Tab-separated table of C-alpha atoms in Angstrom:
chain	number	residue	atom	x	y	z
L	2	UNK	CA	11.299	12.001	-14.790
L	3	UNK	CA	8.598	14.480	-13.899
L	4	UNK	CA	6.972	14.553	-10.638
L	5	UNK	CA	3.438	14.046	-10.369
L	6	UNK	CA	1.017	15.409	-7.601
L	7	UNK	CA	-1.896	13.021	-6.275
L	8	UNK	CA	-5.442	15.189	-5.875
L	9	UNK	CA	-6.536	15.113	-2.688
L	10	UNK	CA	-9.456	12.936	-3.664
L	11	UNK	CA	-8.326	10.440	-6.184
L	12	UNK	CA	-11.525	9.670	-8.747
L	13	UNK	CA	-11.280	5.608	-8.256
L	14	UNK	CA	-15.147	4.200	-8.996
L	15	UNK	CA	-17.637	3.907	-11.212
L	16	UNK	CA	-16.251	3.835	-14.917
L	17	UNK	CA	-12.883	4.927	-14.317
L	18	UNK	CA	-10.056	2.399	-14.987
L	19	UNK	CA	-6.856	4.185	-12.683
L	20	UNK	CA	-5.923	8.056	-12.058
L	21	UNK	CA	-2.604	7.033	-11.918
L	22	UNK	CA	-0.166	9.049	-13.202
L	23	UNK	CA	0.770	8.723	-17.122
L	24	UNK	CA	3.478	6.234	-18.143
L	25	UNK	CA	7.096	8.191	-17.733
L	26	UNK	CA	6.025	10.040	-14.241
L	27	UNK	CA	7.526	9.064	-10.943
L	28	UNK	CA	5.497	8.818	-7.763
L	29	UNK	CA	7.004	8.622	-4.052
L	30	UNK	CA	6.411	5.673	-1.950
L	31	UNK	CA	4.199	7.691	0.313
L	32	UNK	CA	2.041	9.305	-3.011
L	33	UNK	CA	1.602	5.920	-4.302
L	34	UNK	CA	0.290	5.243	-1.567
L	35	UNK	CA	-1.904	7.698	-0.585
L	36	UNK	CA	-3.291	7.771	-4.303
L	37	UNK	CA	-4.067	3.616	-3.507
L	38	UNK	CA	-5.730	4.542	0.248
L	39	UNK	CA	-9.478	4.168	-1.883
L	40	UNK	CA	-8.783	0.413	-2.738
L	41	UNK	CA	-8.606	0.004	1.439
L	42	UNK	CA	-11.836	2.209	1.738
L	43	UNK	CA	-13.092	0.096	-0.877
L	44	UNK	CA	-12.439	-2.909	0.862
L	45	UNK	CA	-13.738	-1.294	4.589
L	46	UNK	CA	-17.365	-0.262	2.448
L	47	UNK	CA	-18.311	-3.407	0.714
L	48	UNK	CA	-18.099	-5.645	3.939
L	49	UNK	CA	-19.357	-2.544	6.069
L	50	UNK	CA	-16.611	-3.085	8.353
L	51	UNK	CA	-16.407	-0.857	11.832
L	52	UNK	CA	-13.652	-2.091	12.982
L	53	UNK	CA	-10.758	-4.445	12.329
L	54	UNK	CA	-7.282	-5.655	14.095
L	55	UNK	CA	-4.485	-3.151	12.848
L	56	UNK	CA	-2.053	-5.661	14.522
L	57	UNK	CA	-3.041	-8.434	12.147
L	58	UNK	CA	-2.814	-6.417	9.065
L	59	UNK	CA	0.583	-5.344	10.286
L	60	UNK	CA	1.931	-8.196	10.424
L	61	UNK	CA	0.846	-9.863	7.619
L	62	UNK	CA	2.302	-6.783	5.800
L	63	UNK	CA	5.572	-7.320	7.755
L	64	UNK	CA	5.155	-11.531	7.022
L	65	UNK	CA	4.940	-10.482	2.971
L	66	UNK	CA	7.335	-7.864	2.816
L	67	UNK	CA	9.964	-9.896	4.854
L	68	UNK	CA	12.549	-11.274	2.923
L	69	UNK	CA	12.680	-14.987	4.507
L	70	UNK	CA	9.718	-15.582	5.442
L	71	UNK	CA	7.070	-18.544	4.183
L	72	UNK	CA	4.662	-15.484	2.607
L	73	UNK	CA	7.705	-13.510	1.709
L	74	UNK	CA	7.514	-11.485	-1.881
L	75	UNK	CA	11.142	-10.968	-1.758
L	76	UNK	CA	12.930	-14.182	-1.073
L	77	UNK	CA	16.960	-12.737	-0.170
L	78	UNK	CA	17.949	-15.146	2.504
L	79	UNK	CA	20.378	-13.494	4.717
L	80	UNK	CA	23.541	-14.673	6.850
L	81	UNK	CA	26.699	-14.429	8.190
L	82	UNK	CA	28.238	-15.544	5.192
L	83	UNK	CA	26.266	-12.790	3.219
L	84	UNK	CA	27.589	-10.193	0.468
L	85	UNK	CA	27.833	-6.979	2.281
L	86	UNK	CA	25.905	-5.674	-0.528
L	87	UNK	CA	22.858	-8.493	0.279
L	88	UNK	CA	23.143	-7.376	4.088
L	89	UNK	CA	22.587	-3.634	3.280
L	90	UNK	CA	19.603	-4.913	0.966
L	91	UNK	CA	18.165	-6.680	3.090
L	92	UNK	CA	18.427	-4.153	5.952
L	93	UNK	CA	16.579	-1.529	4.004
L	94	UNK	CA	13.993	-3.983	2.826
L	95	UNK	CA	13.190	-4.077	6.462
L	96	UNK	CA	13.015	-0.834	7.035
L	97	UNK	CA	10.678	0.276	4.276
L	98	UNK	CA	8.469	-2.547	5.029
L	99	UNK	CA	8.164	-1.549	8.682
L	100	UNK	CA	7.338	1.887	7.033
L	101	UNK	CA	4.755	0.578	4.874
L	102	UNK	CA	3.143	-1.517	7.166
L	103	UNK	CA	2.959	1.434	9.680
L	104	UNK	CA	1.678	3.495	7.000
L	105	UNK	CA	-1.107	0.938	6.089
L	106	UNK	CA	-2.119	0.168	9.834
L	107	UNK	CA	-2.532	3.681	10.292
L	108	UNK	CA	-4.596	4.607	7.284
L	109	UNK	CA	-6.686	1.621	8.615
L	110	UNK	CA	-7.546	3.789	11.477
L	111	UNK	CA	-8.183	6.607	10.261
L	112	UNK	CA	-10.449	4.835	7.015
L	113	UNK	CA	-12.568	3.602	9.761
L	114	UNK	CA	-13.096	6.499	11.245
L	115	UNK	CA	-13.009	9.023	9.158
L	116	UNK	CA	-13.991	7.514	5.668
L	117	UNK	CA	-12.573	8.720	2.353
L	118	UNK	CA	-15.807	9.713	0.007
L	119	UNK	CA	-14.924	8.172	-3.472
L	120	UNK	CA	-16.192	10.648	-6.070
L	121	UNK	CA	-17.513	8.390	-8.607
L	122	UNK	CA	-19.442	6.361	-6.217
L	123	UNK	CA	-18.524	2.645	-4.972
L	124	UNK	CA	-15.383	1.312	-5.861
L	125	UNK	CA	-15.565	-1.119	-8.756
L	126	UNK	CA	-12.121	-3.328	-9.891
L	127	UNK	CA	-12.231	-4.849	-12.971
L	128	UNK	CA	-9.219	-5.904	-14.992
L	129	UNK	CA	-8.221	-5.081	-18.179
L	130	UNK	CA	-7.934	-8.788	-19.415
């Protein structure tokens, strides 16, 4: 599939629907998510937040992405009796949720701080439906 390359200033607002990528293109984990940072500045604008607790969002990115959990996405319950296959699942599943969560805490920072401008003015989400 061919790659894709996020602008540095996705064009999320106004009367846009998505920038992402056309249907058949790949996207790495980390350009997904930079090209999804404006949704967070989004959220950061429109309740004019200063600050926030990076260890809360953290965790309930680590609670979601955890693969036992009450909030878990990915239900894979895990023991000694285990396929090996299910073990080595489940260990990567950790790992790329401590990743994103890490990712997210620290684009949480750095949002606050040093905001992203969105090009076609305040973020508006609106479904297709």
């Amino acid at each position: 599939m061919p790659r894709t390359s996020i602008p540095d200033n996705p064009a999320l607002g106004g009367s846009r629907w998505n920038t992402f990528p056309a249907a058949g293109t790949t996207l790495t984990a980390r350009e997904f998510f930079a090209a999804t940072e404006p949704l967070l500045q989004g959220i950061i604008d429109d309740n004019a937040l200063t600050s926030a607790d990076g260890e809360v969002l953290e965790g309930q990115i680590l609670a979601t992405l955890a693969l036992g959990s009450r909030e878990t996405s990915l239900p894979l319950f895990l023991g000694p009796d285990s396929a090996p296959a299910a073990r080595e699942l489940g260990a990567q599943a950790e790992t790329i949720g401590q990743e994103l969560a890490s990712w997210a805490t620290e684009a949480l920072e750095r949002l606050l701080t040093d905001p992203v401008p969105l090009p076609a003015g305040p973020l508006v989400v609106r479904s297709h439906c």
